PDB file of C-alpha atoms in Angstrom:
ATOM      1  CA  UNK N  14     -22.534 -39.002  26.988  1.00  0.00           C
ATOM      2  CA  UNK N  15     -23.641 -39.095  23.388  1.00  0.00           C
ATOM      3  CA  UNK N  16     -21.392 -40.345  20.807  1.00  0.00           C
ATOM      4  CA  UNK N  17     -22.003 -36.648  18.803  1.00  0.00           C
ATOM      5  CA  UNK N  18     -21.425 -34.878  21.771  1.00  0.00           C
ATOM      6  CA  UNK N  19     -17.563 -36.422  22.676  1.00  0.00           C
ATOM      7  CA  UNK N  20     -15.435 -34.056  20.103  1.00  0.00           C
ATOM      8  CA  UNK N  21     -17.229 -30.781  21.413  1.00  0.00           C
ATOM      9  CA  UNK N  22     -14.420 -30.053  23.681  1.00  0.00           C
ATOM     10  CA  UNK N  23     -11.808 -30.526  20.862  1.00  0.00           C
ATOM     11  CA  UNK N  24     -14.578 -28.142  18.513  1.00  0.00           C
ATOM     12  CA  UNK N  25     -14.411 -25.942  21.269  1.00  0.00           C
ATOM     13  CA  UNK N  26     -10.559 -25.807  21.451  1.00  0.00           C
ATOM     14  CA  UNK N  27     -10.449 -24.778  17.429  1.00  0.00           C
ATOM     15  CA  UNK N  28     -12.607 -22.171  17.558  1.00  0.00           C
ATOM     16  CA  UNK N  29     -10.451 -20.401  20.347  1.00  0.00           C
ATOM     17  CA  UNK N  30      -7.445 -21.124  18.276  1.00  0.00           C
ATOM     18  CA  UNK N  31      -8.875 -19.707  14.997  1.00  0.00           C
ATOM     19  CA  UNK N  32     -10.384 -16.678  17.335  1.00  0.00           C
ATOM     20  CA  UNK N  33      -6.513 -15.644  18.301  1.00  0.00           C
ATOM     21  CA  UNK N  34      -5.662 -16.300  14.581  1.00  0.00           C
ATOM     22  CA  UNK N  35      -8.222 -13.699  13.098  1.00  0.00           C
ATOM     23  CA  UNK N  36      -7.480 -11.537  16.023  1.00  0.00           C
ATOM     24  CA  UNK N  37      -3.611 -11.273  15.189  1.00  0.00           C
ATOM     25  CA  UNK N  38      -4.630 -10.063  11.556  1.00  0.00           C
ATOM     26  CA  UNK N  39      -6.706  -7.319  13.318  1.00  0.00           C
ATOM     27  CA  UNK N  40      -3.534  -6.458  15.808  1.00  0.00           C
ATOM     28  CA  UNK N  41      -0.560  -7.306  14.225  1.00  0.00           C
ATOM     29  CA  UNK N  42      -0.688  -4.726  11.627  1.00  0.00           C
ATOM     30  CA  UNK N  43      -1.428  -2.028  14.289  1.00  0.00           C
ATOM     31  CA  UNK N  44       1.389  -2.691  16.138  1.00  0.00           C
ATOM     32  CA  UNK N  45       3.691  -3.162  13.180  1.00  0.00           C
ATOM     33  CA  UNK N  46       3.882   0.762  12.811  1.00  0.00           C
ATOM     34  CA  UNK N  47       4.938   0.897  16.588  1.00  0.00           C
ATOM     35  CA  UNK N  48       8.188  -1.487  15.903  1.00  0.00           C
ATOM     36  CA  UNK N  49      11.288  -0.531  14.301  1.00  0.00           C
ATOM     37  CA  UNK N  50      12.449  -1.073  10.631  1.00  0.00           C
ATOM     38  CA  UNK N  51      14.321  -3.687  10.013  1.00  0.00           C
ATOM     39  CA  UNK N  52      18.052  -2.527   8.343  1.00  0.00           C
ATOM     40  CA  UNK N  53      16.531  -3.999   4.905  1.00  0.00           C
ATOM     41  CA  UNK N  54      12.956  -2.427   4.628  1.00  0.00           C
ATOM     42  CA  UNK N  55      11.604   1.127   3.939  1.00  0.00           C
ATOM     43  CA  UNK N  56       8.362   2.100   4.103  1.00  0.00           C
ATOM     44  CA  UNK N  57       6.547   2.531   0.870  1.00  0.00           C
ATOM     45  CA  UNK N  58       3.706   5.032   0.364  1.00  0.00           C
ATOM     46  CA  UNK N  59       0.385   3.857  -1.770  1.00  0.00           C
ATOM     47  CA  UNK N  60      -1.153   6.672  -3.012  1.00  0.00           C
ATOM     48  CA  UNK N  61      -4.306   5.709  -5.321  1.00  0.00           C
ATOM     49  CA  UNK N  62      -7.160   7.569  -6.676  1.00  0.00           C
ATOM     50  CA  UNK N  63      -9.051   5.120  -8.775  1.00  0.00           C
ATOM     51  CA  UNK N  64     -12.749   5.356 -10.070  1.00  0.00           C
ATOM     52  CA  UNK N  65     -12.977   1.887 -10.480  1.00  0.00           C
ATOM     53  CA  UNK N  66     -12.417  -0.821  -7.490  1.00  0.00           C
ATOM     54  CA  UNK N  67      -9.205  -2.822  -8.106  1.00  0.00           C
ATOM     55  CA  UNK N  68      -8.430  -6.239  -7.433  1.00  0.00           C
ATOM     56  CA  UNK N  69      -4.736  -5.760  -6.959  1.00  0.00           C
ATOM     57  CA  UNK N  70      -1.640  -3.458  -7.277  1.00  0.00           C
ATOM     58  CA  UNK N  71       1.399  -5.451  -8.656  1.00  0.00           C
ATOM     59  CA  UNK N  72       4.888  -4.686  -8.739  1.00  0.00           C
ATOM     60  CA  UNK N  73       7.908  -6.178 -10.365  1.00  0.00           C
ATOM     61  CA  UNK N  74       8.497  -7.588  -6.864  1.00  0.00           C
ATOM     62  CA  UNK N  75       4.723  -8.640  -5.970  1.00  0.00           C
ATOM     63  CA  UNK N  76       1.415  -7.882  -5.294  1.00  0.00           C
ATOM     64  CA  UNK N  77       1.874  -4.916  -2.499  1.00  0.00           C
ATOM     65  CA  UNK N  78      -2.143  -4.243  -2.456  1.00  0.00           C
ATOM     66  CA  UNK N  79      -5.439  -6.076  -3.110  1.00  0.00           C
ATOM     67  CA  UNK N  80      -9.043  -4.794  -2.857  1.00  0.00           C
ATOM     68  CA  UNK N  81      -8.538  -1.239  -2.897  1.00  0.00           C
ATOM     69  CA  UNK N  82     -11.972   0.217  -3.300  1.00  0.00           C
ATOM     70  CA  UNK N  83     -13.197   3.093  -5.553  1.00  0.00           C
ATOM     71  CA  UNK N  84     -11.490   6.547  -4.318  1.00  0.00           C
ATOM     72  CA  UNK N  85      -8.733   8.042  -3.088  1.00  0.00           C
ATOM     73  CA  UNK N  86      -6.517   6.370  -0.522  1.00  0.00           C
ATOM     74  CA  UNK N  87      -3.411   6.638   0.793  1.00  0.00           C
ATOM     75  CA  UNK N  88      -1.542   3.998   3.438  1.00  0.00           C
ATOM     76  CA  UNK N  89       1.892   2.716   4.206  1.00  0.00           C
ATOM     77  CA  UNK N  90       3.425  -1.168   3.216  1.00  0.00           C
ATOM     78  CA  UNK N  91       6.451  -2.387   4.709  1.00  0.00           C
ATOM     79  CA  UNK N  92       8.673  -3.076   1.446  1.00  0.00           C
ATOM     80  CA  UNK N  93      12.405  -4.943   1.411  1.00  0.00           C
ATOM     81  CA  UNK N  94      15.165  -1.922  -0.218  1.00  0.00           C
ATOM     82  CA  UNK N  95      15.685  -2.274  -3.671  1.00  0.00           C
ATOM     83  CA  UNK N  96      14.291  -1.124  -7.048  1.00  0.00           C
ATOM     84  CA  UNK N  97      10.655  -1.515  -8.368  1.00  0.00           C
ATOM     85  CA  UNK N  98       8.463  -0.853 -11.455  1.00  0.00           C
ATOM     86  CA  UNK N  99       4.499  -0.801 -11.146  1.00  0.00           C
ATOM     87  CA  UNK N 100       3.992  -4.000 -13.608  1.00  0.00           C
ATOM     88  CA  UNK N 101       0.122  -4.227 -13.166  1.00  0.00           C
ATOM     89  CA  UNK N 102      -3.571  -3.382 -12.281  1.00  0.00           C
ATOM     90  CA  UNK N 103      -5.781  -5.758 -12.070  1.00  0.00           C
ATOM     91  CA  UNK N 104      -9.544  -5.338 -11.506  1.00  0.00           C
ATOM     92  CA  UNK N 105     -12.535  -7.287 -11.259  1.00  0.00           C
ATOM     93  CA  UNK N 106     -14.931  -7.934 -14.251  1.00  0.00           C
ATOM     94  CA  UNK N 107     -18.624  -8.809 -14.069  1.00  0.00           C
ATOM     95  CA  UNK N 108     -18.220 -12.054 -15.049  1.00  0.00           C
ATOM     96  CA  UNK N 109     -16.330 -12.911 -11.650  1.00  0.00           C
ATOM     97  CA  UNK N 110     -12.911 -13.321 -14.190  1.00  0.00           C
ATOM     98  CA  UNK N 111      -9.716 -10.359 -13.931  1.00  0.00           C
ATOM     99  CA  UNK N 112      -8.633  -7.923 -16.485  1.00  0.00           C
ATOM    100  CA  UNK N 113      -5.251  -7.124 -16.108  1.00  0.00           C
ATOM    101  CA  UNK N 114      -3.902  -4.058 -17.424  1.00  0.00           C
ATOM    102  CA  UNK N 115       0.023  -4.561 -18.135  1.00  0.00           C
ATOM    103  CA  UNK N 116       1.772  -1.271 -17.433  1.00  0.00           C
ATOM    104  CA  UNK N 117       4.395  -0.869 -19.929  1.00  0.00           C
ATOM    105  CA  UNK N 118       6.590   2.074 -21.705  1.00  0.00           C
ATOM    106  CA  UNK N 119       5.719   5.218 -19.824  1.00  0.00           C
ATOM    107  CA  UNK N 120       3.048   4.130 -17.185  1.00  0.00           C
ATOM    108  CA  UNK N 121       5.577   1.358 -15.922  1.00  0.00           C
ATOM    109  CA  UNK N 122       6.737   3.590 -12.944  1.00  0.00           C
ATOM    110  CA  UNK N 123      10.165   2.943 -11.803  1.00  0.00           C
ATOM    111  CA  UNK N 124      10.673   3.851  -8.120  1.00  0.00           C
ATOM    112  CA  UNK N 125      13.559   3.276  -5.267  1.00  0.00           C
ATOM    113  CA  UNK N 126      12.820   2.352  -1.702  1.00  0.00           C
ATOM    114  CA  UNK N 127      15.362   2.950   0.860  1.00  0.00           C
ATOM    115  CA  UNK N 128      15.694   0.910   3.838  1.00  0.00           C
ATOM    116  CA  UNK N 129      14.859   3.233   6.803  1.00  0.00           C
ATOM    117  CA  UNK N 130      13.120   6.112   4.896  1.00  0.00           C
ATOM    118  CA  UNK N 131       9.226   6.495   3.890  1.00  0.00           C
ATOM    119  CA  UNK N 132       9.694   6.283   0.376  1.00  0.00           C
ATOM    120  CA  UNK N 133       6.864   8.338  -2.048  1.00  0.00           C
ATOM    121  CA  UNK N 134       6.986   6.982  -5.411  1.00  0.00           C
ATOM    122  CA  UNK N 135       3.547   9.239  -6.294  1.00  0.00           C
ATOM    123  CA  UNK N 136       0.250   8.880  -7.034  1.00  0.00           C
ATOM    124  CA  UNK N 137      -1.378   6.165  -9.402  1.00  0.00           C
ATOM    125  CA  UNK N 138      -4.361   7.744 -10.974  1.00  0.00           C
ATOM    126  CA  UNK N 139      -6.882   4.930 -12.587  1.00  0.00           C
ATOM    127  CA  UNK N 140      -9.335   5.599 -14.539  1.00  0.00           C
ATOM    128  CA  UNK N 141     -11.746   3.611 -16.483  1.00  0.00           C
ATOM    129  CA  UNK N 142     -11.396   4.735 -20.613  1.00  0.00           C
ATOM    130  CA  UNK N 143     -14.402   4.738 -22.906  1.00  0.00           C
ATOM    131  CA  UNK N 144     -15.218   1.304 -22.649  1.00  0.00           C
ATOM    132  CA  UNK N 145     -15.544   0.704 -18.937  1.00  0.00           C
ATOM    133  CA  UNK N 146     -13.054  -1.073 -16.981  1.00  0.00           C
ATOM    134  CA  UNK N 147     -14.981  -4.457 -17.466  1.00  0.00           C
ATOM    135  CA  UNK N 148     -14.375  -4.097 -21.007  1.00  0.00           C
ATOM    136  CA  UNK N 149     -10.554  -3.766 -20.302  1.00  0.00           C
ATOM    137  CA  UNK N 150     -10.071  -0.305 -21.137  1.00  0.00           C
ATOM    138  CA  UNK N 151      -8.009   1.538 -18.126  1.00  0.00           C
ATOM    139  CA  UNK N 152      -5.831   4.764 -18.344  1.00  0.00           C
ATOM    140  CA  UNK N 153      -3.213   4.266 -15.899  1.00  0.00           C
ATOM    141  CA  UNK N 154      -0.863   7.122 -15.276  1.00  0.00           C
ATOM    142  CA  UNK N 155       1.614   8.215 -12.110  1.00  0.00           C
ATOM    143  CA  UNK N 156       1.050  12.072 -10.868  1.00  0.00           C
ATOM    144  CA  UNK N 157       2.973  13.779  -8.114  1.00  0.00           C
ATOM    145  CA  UNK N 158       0.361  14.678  -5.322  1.00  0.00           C
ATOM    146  CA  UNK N 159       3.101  14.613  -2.474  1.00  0.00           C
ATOM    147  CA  UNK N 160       1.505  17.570  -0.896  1.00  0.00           C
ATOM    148  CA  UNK N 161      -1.664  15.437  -0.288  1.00  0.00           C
ATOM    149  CA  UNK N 162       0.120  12.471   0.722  1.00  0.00           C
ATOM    150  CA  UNK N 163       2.163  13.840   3.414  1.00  0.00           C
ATOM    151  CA  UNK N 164      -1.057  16.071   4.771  1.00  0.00           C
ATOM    152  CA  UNK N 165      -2.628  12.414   5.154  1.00  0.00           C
ATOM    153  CA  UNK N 166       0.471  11.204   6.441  1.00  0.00           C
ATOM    154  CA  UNK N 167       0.561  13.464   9.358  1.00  0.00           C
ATOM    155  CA  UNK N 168      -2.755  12.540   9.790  1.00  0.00           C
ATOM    156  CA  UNK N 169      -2.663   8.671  10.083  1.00  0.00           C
ATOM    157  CA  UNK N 170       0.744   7.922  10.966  1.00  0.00           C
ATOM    158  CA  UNK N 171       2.176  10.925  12.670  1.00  0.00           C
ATOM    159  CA  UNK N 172       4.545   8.847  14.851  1.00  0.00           C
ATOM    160  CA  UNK N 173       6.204   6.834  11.466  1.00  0.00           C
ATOM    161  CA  UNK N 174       6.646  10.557   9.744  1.00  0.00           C
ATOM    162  CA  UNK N 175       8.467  11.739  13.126  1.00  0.00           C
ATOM    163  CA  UNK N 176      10.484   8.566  12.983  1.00  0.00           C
ATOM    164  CA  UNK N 177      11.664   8.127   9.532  1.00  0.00           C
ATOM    165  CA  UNK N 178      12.755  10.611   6.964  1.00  0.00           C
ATOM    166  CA  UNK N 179      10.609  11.057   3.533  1.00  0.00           C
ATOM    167  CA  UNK N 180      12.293  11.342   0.733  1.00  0.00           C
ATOM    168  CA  UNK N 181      10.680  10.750  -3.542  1.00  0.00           C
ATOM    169  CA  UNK N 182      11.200   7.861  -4.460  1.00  0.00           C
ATOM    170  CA  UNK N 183      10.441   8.403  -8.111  1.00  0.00           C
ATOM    171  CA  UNK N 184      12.868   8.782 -10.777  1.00  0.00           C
ATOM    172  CA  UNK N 185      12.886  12.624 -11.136  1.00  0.00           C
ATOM    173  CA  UNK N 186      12.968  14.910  -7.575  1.00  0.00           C
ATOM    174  CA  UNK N 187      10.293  16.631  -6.052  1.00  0.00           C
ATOM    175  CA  UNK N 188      10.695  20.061  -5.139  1.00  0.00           C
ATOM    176  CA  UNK N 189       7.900  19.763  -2.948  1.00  0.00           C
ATOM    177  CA  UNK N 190       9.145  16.786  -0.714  1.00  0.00           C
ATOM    178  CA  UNK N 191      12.981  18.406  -1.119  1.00  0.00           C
ATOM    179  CA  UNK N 192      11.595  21.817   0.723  1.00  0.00           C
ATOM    180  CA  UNK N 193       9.228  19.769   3.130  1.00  0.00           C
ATOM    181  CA  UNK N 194      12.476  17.845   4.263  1.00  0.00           C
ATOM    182  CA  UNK N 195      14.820  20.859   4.639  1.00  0.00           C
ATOM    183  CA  UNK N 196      11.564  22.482   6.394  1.00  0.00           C
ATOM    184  CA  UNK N 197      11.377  19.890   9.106  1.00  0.00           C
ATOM    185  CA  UNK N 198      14.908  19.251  10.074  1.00  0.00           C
ATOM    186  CA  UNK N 199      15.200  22.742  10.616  1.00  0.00           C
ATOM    187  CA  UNK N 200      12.660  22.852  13.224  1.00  0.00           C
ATOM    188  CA  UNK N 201      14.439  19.593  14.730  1.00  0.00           C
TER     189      UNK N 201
END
């Protein structure tokens, strides 16, 4: 046997390893909307419609989103109970660098999640201002499209809707989500 030809087995043997490891990030997330909450996390609703693509979504708590692409989109993060604040966008530049746009004052969005509930803190609308988002101009602002979020709820995660309650997670109430809640346990 050649000498280059002796670690091929052991070559071999990684690439089966790192196959299962890429696999579980395909699978993993799938079947984490089939498991139960744990008594600490909620369910937190993004809800973005951005014109420009965004490197990341940060909380006061973390980054809960990176790579979101131009449009609207809506999914589901597991997040721990507690209080957050949007703290910032960040996006992409040209020059391979990242703008980050500090949310502050009225754009800071304070939401609650409670553990065991899908939790709607609204929509983030992003928008590039007059310079271009490269140039580090963004309007950032928080709008209530709950109607549109829970028709893509039903949609994509029936099962999770039928599971847990949804409740605003803003700092106002939604009259929207209030009658949509009394709606449903009525037909329960």
């Amino acid at each position: 046997m050649l000498a280059l030809a002796r670690p091929l087995p052991w070559l071999a043997g990684f690439g089966i390893v790192h196959g299962f490891h890429e696999w579980g990030y395909l699978f993993i997330p799938i079947q984490s909307g089939y498991l139960p909450l744990p008594a600490t996390e909620g369910l937190l609703v993004l809800h973005v419609d951005t014109d420009v693509p965004l490197a990341a979504l940060v909380t006061t708590r973390g980054t809960v989103a990176e790579g979101v692409p131009r449009g609207h989109h809506v999914w589901l993060v597991r997040a721990a109970a507690g209080s957050y604040r949007w703290r910032e966008i960040q996006v992409a530049t040209a020059a391979g660098r990242f703008h980050r746009e500090r949310l502050r004052g009225e754009d800071a969005t304070r939401f609650e999640v409670v553990a065991g509930h899908v939790n709607y803190p609204g929509a983030l609308l992003v928008r590039a201002g007059p310079g271009g988002a490269a140039a580090g101009a963004l309007r950032v602002r928080s709008v209530d499209r709950a109607a549109m979020a829970v028709r893509r709820l039903r949609e994509d995660h029936p099962a999770l809707l039928a599971r847990y309650p949804l409740r605003y997670a803003g700092d106002t109430t939604d009259a929207f989500l209030e009658h949509y809640t009394r709606a449903r346990e009525a037909v329960r």
